[in-house]
PDB file of C-alpha atoms in Angstrom:
ATOM      1  CA  MET A   1      46.428 -48.970  -4.082  1.00 47.00           C
ATOM      2  CA  LYS A   2      50.224 -48.364  -5.332  1.00 46.00           C
ATOM      3  CA  ILE A   3      50.385 -52.033  -6.700  1.00 47.00           C
ATOM      4  CA  SER A   4      46.645 -51.710  -8.548  1.00 49.00           C
ATOM      5  CA  LYS A   5      46.763 -47.865  -9.783  1.00 48.00           C
ATOM      6  CA  ALA A   6      50.980 -49.202 -10.971  1.00 47.00           C
ATOM      7  CA  VAL A   7      49.059 -52.801 -12.384  1.00 43.00           C
ATOM      8  CA  ALA A   8      45.914 -50.860 -14.117  1.00 48.00           C
ATOM      9  CA  ALA A   9      48.797 -49.031 -16.343  1.00 47.00           C
ATOM     10  CA  ALA A  10      50.563 -51.040 -17.170  1.00 44.00           C
ATOM     11  CA  ALA A  11      47.518 -53.352 -19.268  1.00 46.00           C
ATOM     12  CA  ALA A  12      45.904 -50.242 -20.618  1.00 46.00           C
ATOM     13  CA  ALA A  13      49.736 -49.842 -22.125  1.00 45.00           C
ATOM     14  CA  VAL A  14      49.898 -53.481 -23.044  1.00 39.00           C
ATOM     15  CA  ALA A  15      45.622 -53.263 -24.428  1.00 43.00           C
ATOM     16  CA  LEU A  16      46.923 -49.717 -26.497  1.00 40.00           C
ATOM     17  CA  ALA A  17      50.117 -51.631 -27.523  1.00 42.00           C
ATOM     18  CA  LEU A  18      48.171 -54.935 -29.341  1.00 40.00           C
ATOM     19  CA  THR A  19      44.827 -52.630 -31.258  1.00 40.00           C
ATOM     20  CA  ALA A  20      47.557 -51.054 -32.386  1.00 40.00           C
ATOM     21  CA  THR A  21      49.664 -53.473 -33.824  1.00 38.00           C
ATOM     22  CA  ALA A  22      46.673 -55.292 -34.850  1.00 40.00           C
ATOM     23  CA  CYS A  23      46.137 -52.872 -37.227  1.00 39.00           C
ATOM     24  CA  GLY A  24      48.353 -51.869 -38.793  1.00 38.00           C
ATOM     25  CA  GLY A  25      49.299 -55.122 -39.125  1.00 36.00           C
ATOM     26  CA  GLY A  26      46.328 -55.705 -40.970  1.00 34.00           C
ATOM     27  CA  SER A  27      46.768 -52.767 -43.829  1.00 31.00           C
ATOM     28  CA  ASP A  28      50.130 -54.474 -44.477  1.00 33.00           C
ATOM     29  CA  LYS A  29      48.756 -57.339 -44.768  1.00 33.00           C
ATOM     30  CA  GLY A  30      46.148 -55.911 -47.240  1.00 35.00           C
ATOM     31  CA  ALA A  31      49.023 -54.169 -49.226  1.00 36.00           C
ATOM     32  CA  SER A  32      50.859 -56.878 -49.814  1.00 38.00           C
ATOM     33  CA  ASP A  33      48.464 -59.568 -50.846  1.00 48.00           C
ATOM     34  CA  GLY A  34      45.666 -57.312 -52.439  1.00 53.00           C
ATOM     35  CA  GLY A  35      47.389 -54.865 -54.773  1.00 51.00           C
ATOM     36  CA  ALA A  36      48.855 -51.534 -54.507  1.00 46.00           C
ATOM     37  CA  SER A  37      45.704 -50.451 -51.895  1.00 40.00           C
ATOM     38  CA  GLY A  38      43.360 -52.447 -50.251  1.00 38.00           C
ATOM     39  CA  ASP A  39      42.426 -54.857 -48.169  1.00 45.00           C
ATOM     40  CA  ALA A  40      42.832 -57.907 -50.115  1.00 51.00           C
ATOM     41  CA  LYS A  41      39.862 -59.542 -48.968  1.00 60.00           C
ATOM     42  CA  ASN A  42      37.954 -56.099 -50.644  1.00 90.00           C
ATOM     43  CA  LYS A  43      39.477 -56.022 -53.915  1.00 95.00           C
ATOM     44  CA  ILE A  44      42.289 -57.640 -55.888  1.00 98.00           C
ATOM     45  CA  VAL A  45      44.213 -53.948 -58.480  1.00 98.00           C
ATOM     46  CA  ILE A  46      44.859 -56.059 -62.031  1.00 98.00           C
ATOM     47  CA  GLY A  47      46.717 -53.633 -64.765  1.00 98.00           C
ATOM     48  CA  ILE A  48      45.363 -53.922 -68.437  1.00 97.00           C
ATOM     49  CA  LYS A  49      44.752 -51.487 -71.975  1.00 93.00           C
ATOM     50  CA  PHE A  50      42.313 -48.906 -71.739  1.00 93.00           C
ATOM     51  CA  ASP A  51      42.460 -48.596 -75.287  1.00 88.00           C
ATOM     52  CA  GLN A  52      42.930 -52.529 -77.041  1.00 90.00           C
ATOM     53  CA  PRO A  53      39.028 -53.121 -78.949  1.00 90.00           C
ATOM     54  CA  GLY A  54      38.757 -57.137 -78.416  1.00 91.00           C
ATOM     55  CA  LEU A  55      41.782 -57.082 -75.714  1.00 95.00           C
ATOM     56  CA  GLY A  56      41.490 -54.842 -73.348  1.00 96.00           C
ATOM     57  CA  LEU A  57      39.260 -51.612 -73.439  1.00 94.00           C
ATOM     58  CA  LYS A  58      37.878 -48.413 -71.075  1.00 95.00           C
ATOM     59  CA  THR A  59      34.663 -47.343 -72.564  1.00 93.00           C
ATOM     60  CA  PRO A  60      33.019 -44.170 -72.783  1.00 94.00           C
ATOM     61  CA  ASP A  61      30.383 -45.431 -69.486  1.00 95.00           C
ATOM     62  CA  GLY A  62      33.611 -46.895 -67.797  1.00 95.00           C
ATOM     63  CA  LYS A  63      33.103 -50.213 -68.607  1.00 96.00           C
ATOM     64  CA  TYR A  64      35.285 -52.611 -69.616  1.00 98.00           C
ATOM     65  CA  THR A  65      35.367 -55.269 -72.347  1.00 96.00           C
ATOM     66  CA  GLY A  66      37.999 -56.956 -73.953  1.00 95.00           C
ATOM     67  CA  PHE A  67      39.390 -60.930 -74.158  1.00 96.00           C
ATOM     68  CA  ASP A  68      42.285 -59.751 -70.923  1.00 98.00           C
ATOM     69  CA  VAL A  69      39.386 -57.899 -69.285  1.00 98.00           C
ATOM     70  CA  ASP A  70      37.539 -61.575 -69.731  1.00 98.00           C
ATOM     71  CA  VAL A  71      40.458 -63.927 -68.423  1.00 98.00           C
ATOM     72  CA  ALA A  72      41.089 -61.536 -65.886  1.00 98.00           C
ATOM     73  CA  THR A  73      38.165 -61.483 -64.567  1.00 98.00           C
ATOM     74  CA  TYR A  74      37.605 -65.281 -64.367  1.00 98.00           C
ATOM     75  CA  VAL A  75      42.117 -65.558 -63.251  1.00 98.00           C
ATOM     76  CA  ALA A  76      40.402 -62.834 -60.295  1.00 98.00           C
ATOM     77  CA  LYS A  77      37.587 -65.469 -59.784  1.00 98.00           C
ATOM     78  CA  GLU A  78      39.488 -68.541 -58.557  1.00 98.00           C
ATOM     79  CA  LEU A  79      41.038 -65.688 -56.221  1.00 97.00           C
ATOM     80  CA  GLY A  80      38.994 -65.426 -54.449  1.00 96.00           C
ATOM     81  CA  TYR A  81      37.930 -61.759 -56.316  1.00 97.00           C
ATOM     82  CA  GLN A  82      34.158 -60.460 -57.081  1.00 97.00           C
ATOM     83  CA  PRO A  83      33.972 -58.693 -60.838  1.00 97.00           C
ATOM     84  CA  ASP A  84      33.606 -55.454 -57.833  1.00 96.00           C
ATOM     85  CA  GLN A  85      36.224 -56.331 -56.706  1.00 97.00           C
ATOM     86  CA  ILE A  86      38.384 -55.150 -59.305  1.00 98.00           C
ATOM     87  CA  GLU A  87      39.983 -52.622 -59.805  1.00 98.00           C
ATOM     88  CA  TRP A  88      41.218 -51.877 -63.116  1.00 98.00           C
ATOM     89  CA  LYS A  89      44.765 -49.881 -63.805  1.00 98.00           C
ATOM     90  CA  GLN A  90      45.792 -48.509 -67.000  1.00 95.00           C
ATOM     91  CA  ALA A  91      49.100 -50.213 -68.451  1.00 93.00           C
ATOM     92  CA  VAL A  92      50.755 -49.451 -71.370  1.00 88.00           C
ATOM     93  CA  SER A  93      53.288 -51.591 -72.541  1.00 86.00           C
ATOM     94  CA  ALA A  94      56.737 -49.082 -71.395  1.00 83.00           C
ATOM     95  CA  GLU A  95      55.344 -49.280 -67.502  1.00 91.00           C
ATOM     96  CA  ARG A  96      54.183 -52.581 -67.472  1.00 93.00           C
ATOM     97  CA  GLU A  97      57.501 -54.438 -65.687  1.00 94.00           C
ATOM     98  CA  ASN A  98      57.355 -50.836 -63.185  1.00 95.00           C
ATOM     99  CA  LEU A  99      53.949 -51.097 -62.152  1.00 97.00           C
ATOM    100  CA  ILE A 100      54.860 -54.821 -60.905  1.00 98.00           C
ATOM    101  CA  SER A 101      57.919 -54.256 -59.531  1.00 96.00           C
ATOM    102  CA  ASN A 102      56.398 -51.166 -57.634  1.00 96.00           C
ATOM    103  CA  GLY A 103      53.787 -53.239 -56.485  1.00 96.00           C
ATOM    104  CA  ASP A 104      51.227 -50.680 -58.012  1.00 98.00           C
ATOM    105  CA  VAL A 105      49.833 -53.974 -59.755  1.00 98.00           C
ATOM    106  CA  LYS A 106      49.173 -57.922 -58.360  1.00 98.00           C
ATOM    107  CA  LEU A 107      48.049 -58.790 -61.806  1.00 98.00           C
ATOM    108  CA  VAL A 108      48.904 -57.308 -65.464  1.00 98.00           C
ATOM    109  CA  VAL A 109      46.504 -58.350 -67.784  1.00 98.00           C
ATOM    110  CA  ALA A 110      47.862 -56.613 -72.079  1.00 95.00           C
ATOM    111  CA  SER A 111      48.796 -58.406 -74.418  1.00 92.00           C
ATOM    112  CA  TYR A 112      51.457 -58.648 -72.642  1.00 93.00           C
ATOM    113  CA  THR A 113      54.202 -61.472 -74.596  1.00 91.00           C
ATOM    114  CA  ILE A 114      56.467 -63.353 -72.604  1.00 93.00           C
ATOM    115  CA  ASN A 115      60.125 -62.679 -73.485  1.00 90.00           C
ATOM    116  CA  ASP A 116      62.775 -63.685 -71.772  1.00 92.00           C
ATOM    117  CA  LYS A 117      63.702 -59.903 -71.723  1.00 90.00           C
ATOM    118  CA  ARG A 118      61.278 -59.541 -69.647  1.00 93.00           C
ATOM    119  CA  LYS A 119      61.538 -61.950 -67.318  1.00 96.00           C
ATOM    120  CA  GLU A 120      64.543 -60.774 -66.342  1.00 96.00           C
ATOM    121  CA  LYS A 121      62.107 -58.005 -64.226  1.00 96.00           C
ATOM    122  CA  VAL A 122      58.658 -60.310 -63.881  1.00 97.00           C
ATOM    123  CA  ASP A 123      57.547 -63.554 -63.407  1.00 98.00           C
ATOM    124  CA  PHE A 124      54.847 -65.431 -65.628  1.00 98.00           C
ATOM    125  CA  ALA A 125      51.762 -67.139 -65.407  1.00 98.00           C
ATOM    126  CA  GLY A 126      50.794 -68.971 -68.658  1.00 97.00           C
ATOM    127  CA  PRO A 127      50.687 -68.436 -71.233  1.00 98.00           C
ATOM    128  CA  TYR A 128      46.296 -67.721 -72.062  1.00 98.00           C
ATOM    129  CA  PHE A 129      46.562 -67.335 -76.115  1.00 97.00           C
ATOM    130  CA  LEU A 130      49.108 -67.693 -78.690  1.00 96.00           C
ATOM    131  CA  ALA A 131      49.240 -64.667 -80.690  1.00 93.00           C
ATOM    132  CA  HIS A 132      51.154 -63.887 -84.142  1.00 93.00           C
ATOM    133  CA  GLN A 133      51.674 -61.000 -85.732  1.00 93.00           C
ATOM    134  CA  ASP A 134      49.101 -60.602 -89.267  1.00 94.00           C
ATOM    135  CA  LEU A 135      47.840 -57.998 -91.838  1.00 95.00           C
ATOM    136  CA  LEU A 136      45.542 -55.687 -92.305  1.00 95.00           C
ATOM    137  CA  VAL A 137      44.604 -55.088 -95.936  1.00 96.00           C
ATOM    138  CA  ARG A 138      40.614 -53.820 -97.416  1.00 96.00           C
ATOM    139  CA  ALA A 139      38.006 -56.016 -97.031  1.00 94.00           C
ATOM    140  CA  ASP A 140      38.360 -55.546-101.455  1.00 94.00           C
ATOM    141  CA  ASP A 141      42.166 -56.097-101.098  1.00 95.00           C
ATOM    142  CA  THR A 142      43.466 -59.043-102.864  1.00 95.00           C
ATOM    143  CA  SER A 143      47.496 -57.710-104.415  1.00 96.00           C
ATOM    144  CA  ILE A 144      48.684 -58.427-100.708  1.00 97.00           C
ATOM    145  CA  THR A 145      48.451 -62.369-100.054  1.00 96.00           C
ATOM    146  CA  LYS A 146      52.255 -62.127 -98.046  1.00 95.00           C
ATOM    147  CA  ALA A 147      54.269 -59.839 -95.779  1.00 94.00           C
ATOM    148  CA  GLU A 148      56.996 -59.433 -99.907  1.00 95.00           C
ATOM    149  CA  ASP A 149      53.392 -57.766-101.562  1.00 96.00           C
ATOM    150  CA  LEU A 150      54.175 -55.438 -98.669  1.00 96.00           C
ATOM    151  CA  ASN A 151      57.300 -53.978-100.869  1.00 96.00           C
ATOM    152  CA  LYS A 152      56.544 -50.489-102.739  1.00 95.00           C
ATOM    153  CA  LYS A 153      53.249 -50.240-100.962  1.00 96.00           C
ATOM    154  CA  LYS A 154      52.603 -48.164 -97.485  1.00 96.00           C
ATOM    155  CA  LEU A 155      52.355 -49.920 -94.355  1.00 95.00           C
ATOM    156  CA  CYS A 156      51.920 -48.844 -91.591  1.00 94.00           C
ATOM    157  CA  SER A 157      51.946 -49.431 -87.086  1.00 90.00           C
ATOM    158  CA  VAL A 158      52.777 -47.515 -84.614  1.00 83.00           C
ATOM    159  CA  THR A 159      55.949 -45.454 -83.402  1.00 77.00           C
ATOM    160  CA  GLY A 160      58.437 -47.339 -82.147  1.00 65.00           C
ATOM    161  CA  SER A 161      56.081 -50.968 -82.887  1.00 72.00           C
ATOM    162  CA  THR A 162      58.904 -53.934 -83.378  1.00 75.00           C
ATOM    163  CA  SER A 163      56.439 -55.471 -85.600  1.00 83.00           C
ATOM    164  CA  ALA A 164      56.421 -53.060 -89.018  1.00 81.00           C
ATOM    165  CA  GLN A 165      59.871 -53.343 -88.197  1.00 81.00           C
ATOM    166  CA  ASN A 166      60.453 -56.662 -88.603  1.00 85.00           C
ATOM    167  CA  VAL A 167      58.607 -55.863 -92.227  1.00 88.00           C
ATOM    168  CA  LYS A 168      61.268 -53.178 -93.325  1.00 85.00           C
ATOM    169  CA  THR A 169      64.013 -54.887 -91.746  1.00 87.00           C
ATOM    170  CA  LYS A 170      63.597 -58.366 -92.711  1.00 90.00           C
ATOM    171  CA  LEU A 171      59.817 -59.451 -94.950  1.00 91.00           C
ATOM    172  CA  ALA A 172      59.351 -56.209 -96.928  1.00 92.00           C
ATOM    173  CA  PRO A 173      62.375 -53.856 -97.034  1.00 94.00           C
ATOM    174  CA  GLU A 174      61.184 -51.629 -99.760  1.00 95.00           C
ATOM    175  CA  ALA A 175      57.642 -51.144 -98.347  1.00 94.00           C
ATOM    176  CA  ASP A 176      57.148 -47.522 -97.079  1.00 94.00           C
ATOM    177  CA  LEU A 177      56.114 -47.068 -93.343  1.00 91.00           C
ATOM    178  CA  LEU A 178      53.868 -45.077 -91.982  1.00 92.00           C
ATOM    179  CA  GLU A 179      54.593 -44.645 -88.687  1.00 89.00           C
ATOM    180  CA  GLN A 180      51.092 -43.285 -86.174  1.00 87.00           C
ATOM    181  CA  GLY A 181      51.148 -41.989 -82.845  1.00 81.00           C
ATOM    182  CA  GLY A 182      47.696 -44.373 -82.580  1.00 80.00           C
ATOM    183  CA  TYR A 183      46.020 -47.730 -84.305  1.00 85.00           C
ATOM    184  CA  SER A 184      43.418 -45.167 -84.824  1.00 85.00           C
ATOM    185  CA  ASP A 185      45.220 -43.147 -87.468  1.00 89.00           C
ATOM    186  CA  CYS A 186      45.489 -45.977 -89.720  1.00 92.00           C
ATOM    187  CA  LEU A 187      42.681 -47.403 -89.436  1.00 93.00           C
ATOM    188  CA  THR A 188      41.749 -44.381 -90.287  1.00 94.00           C
ATOM    189  CA  GLY A 189      44.477 -44.160 -93.341  1.00 96.00           C
ATOM    190  CA  LEU A 190      44.085 -47.503 -94.639  1.00 96.00           C
ATOM    191  CA  GLU A 191      40.128 -46.817 -94.744  1.00 96.00           C
ATOM    192  CA  ASN A 192      40.805 -43.908 -96.459  1.00 96.00           C
ATOM    193  CA  LYS A 193      43.679 -46.068 -98.719  1.00 96.00           C
ATOM    194  CA  LYS A 194      46.439 -43.676 -97.704  1.00 96.00           C
ATOM    195  CA  VAL A 195      48.188 -46.909 -96.763  1.00 97.00           C
ATOM    196  CA  ASP A 196      47.527 -50.313 -97.959  1.00 97.00           C
ATOM    197  CA  ALA A 197      47.859 -52.233 -94.760  1.00 96.00           C
ATOM    198  CA  LEU A 198      48.755 -51.983 -90.976  1.00 95.00           C
ATOM    199  CA  THR A 199      50.828 -54.271 -89.263  1.00 93.00           C
ATOM    200  CA  THR A 200      50.769 -55.407 -85.143  1.00 91.00           C
ATOM    201  CA  ASP A 201      49.841 -59.139 -83.843  1.00 91.00           C
ATOM    202  CA  ASN A 202      46.918 -60.380 -84.892  1.00 92.00           C
ATOM    203  CA  SER A 203      45.126 -59.870 -81.797  1.00 91.00           C
ATOM    204  CA  ILE A 204      44.670 -56.604 -81.742  1.00 90.00           C
ATOM    205  CA  LEU A 205      43.977 -56.414 -85.922  1.00 92.00           C
ATOM    206  CA  ALA A 206      41.347 -58.266 -84.779  1.00 90.00           C
ATOM    207  CA  GLY A 207      39.432 -56.313 -81.561  1.00 89.00           C
ATOM    208  CA  TYR A 208      40.081 -53.192 -83.980  1.00 89.00           C
ATOM    209  CA  ALA A 209      38.025 -55.474 -87.310  1.00 88.00           C
ATOM    210  CA  ALA A 210      35.214 -56.800 -85.305  1.00 85.00           C
ATOM    211  CA  GLN A 211      34.091 -53.254 -83.589  1.00 86.00           C
ATOM    212  CA  ASP A 212      30.677 -52.365 -84.740  1.00 85.00           C
ATOM    213  CA  ASN A 213      31.567 -49.100 -87.292  1.00 87.00           C
ATOM    214  CA  ASN A 214      34.514 -51.292 -88.496  1.00 89.00           C
ATOM    215  CA  LYS A 215      32.743 -54.006 -90.277  1.00 86.00           C
ATOM    216  CA  GLY A 216      33.146 -55.498 -93.443  1.00 89.00           C
ATOM    217  CA  LYS A 217      35.949 -53.000 -94.122  1.00 93.00           C
ATOM    218  CA  PHE A 218      39.099 -54.503 -94.175  1.00 94.00           C
ATOM    219  CA  LYS A 219      40.344 -58.625 -92.458  1.00 92.00           C
ATOM    220  CA  LEU A 220      42.736 -60.614 -91.786  1.00 92.00           C
ATOM    221  CA  VAL A 221      45.166 -61.074 -94.637  1.00 93.00           C
ATOM    222  CA  GLY A 222      46.411 -64.520 -92.845  1.00 91.00           C
ATOM    223  CA  LEU A 223      50.339 -64.688 -91.671  1.00 92.00           C
ATOM    224  CA  SER A 224      52.269 -65.499 -89.106  1.00 90.00           C
ATOM    225  CA  LEU A 225      54.552 -63.730 -89.021  1.00 91.00           C
ATOM    226  CA  SER A 226      55.785 -64.029 -85.114  1.00 89.00           C
ATOM    227  CA  ASN A 227      54.667 -65.890 -82.604  1.00 90.00           C
ATOM    228  CA  GLU A 228      53.697 -63.358 -79.008  1.00 91.00           C
ATOM    229  CA  PRO A 229      52.577 -65.872 -76.528  1.00 94.00           C
ATOM    230  CA  TYR A 230      51.167 -63.346 -74.141  1.00 96.00           C
ATOM    231  CA  GLY A 231      51.376 -64.269 -69.952  1.00 98.00           C
ATOM    232  CA  ILE A 232      50.092 -62.758 -66.780  1.00 98.00           C
ATOM    233  CA  GLY A 233      52.784 -60.167 -65.229  1.00 98.00           C
ATOM    234  CA  LEU A 234      53.432 -60.814 -61.242  1.00 98.00           C
ATOM    235  CA  LYS A 235      55.620 -60.432 -59.082  1.00 98.00           C
ATOM    236  CA  LYS A 236      59.233 -61.781 -59.767  1.00 97.00           C
ATOM    237  CA  GLY A 237      60.261 -64.667 -56.600  1.00 97.00           C
ATOM    238  CA  ASP A 238      55.909 -64.963 -56.228  1.00 97.00           C
ATOM    239  CA  LYS A 239      55.878 -68.262 -56.772  1.00 97.00           C
ATOM    240  CA  ASP A 240      52.673 -69.428 -54.252  1.00 97.00           C
ATOM    241  CA  LEU A 241      50.442 -66.494 -57.062  1.00 98.00           C
ATOM    242  CA  GLN A 242      52.023 -68.183 -60.104  1.00 98.00           C
ATOM    243  CA  THR A 243      50.495 -71.239 -59.577  1.00 98.00           C
ATOM    244  CA  LYS A 244      47.825 -70.369 -58.717  1.00 98.00           C
ATOM    245  CA  VAL A 245      46.974 -68.219 -61.248  1.00 98.00           C
ATOM    246  CA  ASN A 246      48.566 -70.574 -64.001  1.00 98.00           C
ATOM    247  CA  ALA A 247      45.464 -73.994 -61.678  1.00 98.00           C
ATOM    248  CA  ALA A 248      42.640 -70.412 -62.927  1.00 98.00           C
ATOM    249  CA  LEU A 249      44.357 -70.628 -66.472  1.00 98.00           C
ATOM    250  CA  LYS A 250      43.515 -74.609 -66.893  1.00 98.00           C
ATOM    251  CA  LYS A 251      40.312 -74.326 -65.463  1.00 98.00           C
ATOM    252  CA  MET A 252      39.391 -71.702 -67.540  1.00 98.00           C
ATOM    253  CA  VAL A 253      39.771 -73.964 -70.357  1.00 98.00           C
ATOM    254  CA  ALA A 254      38.348 -77.037 -69.555  1.00 98.00           C
ATOM    255  CA  ASP A 255      35.096 -75.487 -68.387  1.00 97.00           C
ATOM    256  CA  GLY A 256      34.631 -73.725 -71.666  1.00 97.00           C
ATOM    257  CA  ALA A 257      35.131 -70.588 -71.077  1.00 98.00           C
ATOM    258  CA  TRP A 258      38.228 -69.605 -72.352  1.00 97.00           C
ATOM    259  CA  GLU A 259      36.860 -70.618 -76.107  1.00 95.00           C
ATOM    260  CA  ALA A 260      33.430 -68.619 -75.098  1.00 95.00           C
ATOM    261  CA  ALA A 261      35.613 -65.607 -74.494  1.00 95.00           C
ATOM    262  CA  VAL A 262      37.518 -66.012 -77.851  1.00 93.00           C
ATOM    263  CA  GLN A 263      34.726 -66.250 -79.986  1.00 89.00           C
ATOM    264  CA  LYS A 264      32.853 -63.205 -78.184  1.00 89.00           C
ATOM    265  CA  ASN A 265      35.361 -61.218 -78.336  1.00 89.00           C
ATOM    266  CA  PHE A 266      36.631 -62.257 -81.726  1.00 84.00           C
ATOM    267  CA  GLY A 267      34.773 -63.664 -83.371  1.00 75.00           C
ATOM    268  CA  PRO A 268      32.967 -60.961 -85.616  1.00 68.00           C
ATOM    269  CA  ALA A 269      36.439 -60.495 -87.407  1.00 69.00           C
ATOM    270  CA  ASN A 270      35.934 -63.911 -88.874  1.00 67.00           C
ATOM    271  CA  TYR A 271      39.364 -64.291 -86.243  1.00 78.00           C
ATOM    272  CA  LYS A 272      41.308 -67.980 -85.684  1.00 80.00           C
ATOM    273  CA  SER A 273      42.287 -68.142 -83.011  1.00 81.00           C
ATOM    274  CA  GLU A 274      45.661 -70.767 -82.060  1.00 89.00           C
ATOM    275  CA  PRO A 275      44.243 -73.642 -79.594  1.00 93.00           C
ATOM    276  CA  ALA A 276      44.385 -72.739 -76.041  1.00 95.00           C
ATOM    277  CA  PRO A 277      48.746 -73.170 -75.574  1.00 96.00           C
ATOM    278  CA  GLN A 278      50.296 -75.226 -72.878  1.00 96.00           C
ATOM    279  CA  ILE A 279      51.047 -73.391 -70.093  1.00 97.00           C
ATOM    280  CA  THR A 280      55.188 -74.024 -69.676  1.00 96.00           C
ATOM    281  CA  GLU A 281      56.025 -70.735 -67.210  1.00 97.00           C
ATOM    282  CA  GLY A 282      56.058 -71.777 -63.850  1.00 90.00           C
ATOM    283  CA  SER A 283      56.154 -76.063 -64.957  1.00 74.00           C
TER     284      SER A 283
END
């Protein structure tokens, strides 16, 4: 009888330990595979911009729109996640590497230009889009057709913008540079003739110009002042995920979904995008 009780107690202890291990293991795997929080089978956390029309925008009704959102949604589906399984997280420019490195997001799809400095901290898939620095001017302005035309004129961009400094230091040193807190402030100034041009990536400019309340007011000059290959940021060393995301991007181009997303998000601004770029990361 004593032996029977001991055996029963030992069996109960083993069962309890196995149950605890199984629960703990499931939680760990979910956090690792799906993003910062939640089971991988239930959701994936993706970082996007919340304030860039045409690329990544959170609308007043809580929806998310833009080319980056469409790309991220397509990639997520190829990874096994439906749209309602995506958790969108705001990824401001200065925090993108930290969000990835800390495991707060699985992917960042946020007008994220691939460069060597960033690749020291994160890996990229793609590129999935090639943007260029350009100028946005009023639709009736014929005085600005090249960067040098900005000399003696007022140029607007956001505070700390590398695009504005590129123009100011290399192309039009006599431009009067005005830095604002956001692109919308520059657009207001451009419309009110307080400034003569706004500069940043042409994809961002096209997104603003394509908004319903801006249609017909502005135009892209059509310059290529820099190359900005957008990639999808992911944790450094995750070659398996990089390979899967690259495959999804190739499929998106092949089945026409990429071109459809370009036309939907940038078409109203008469934006002429580059063809889908060749995948270079991870190859």
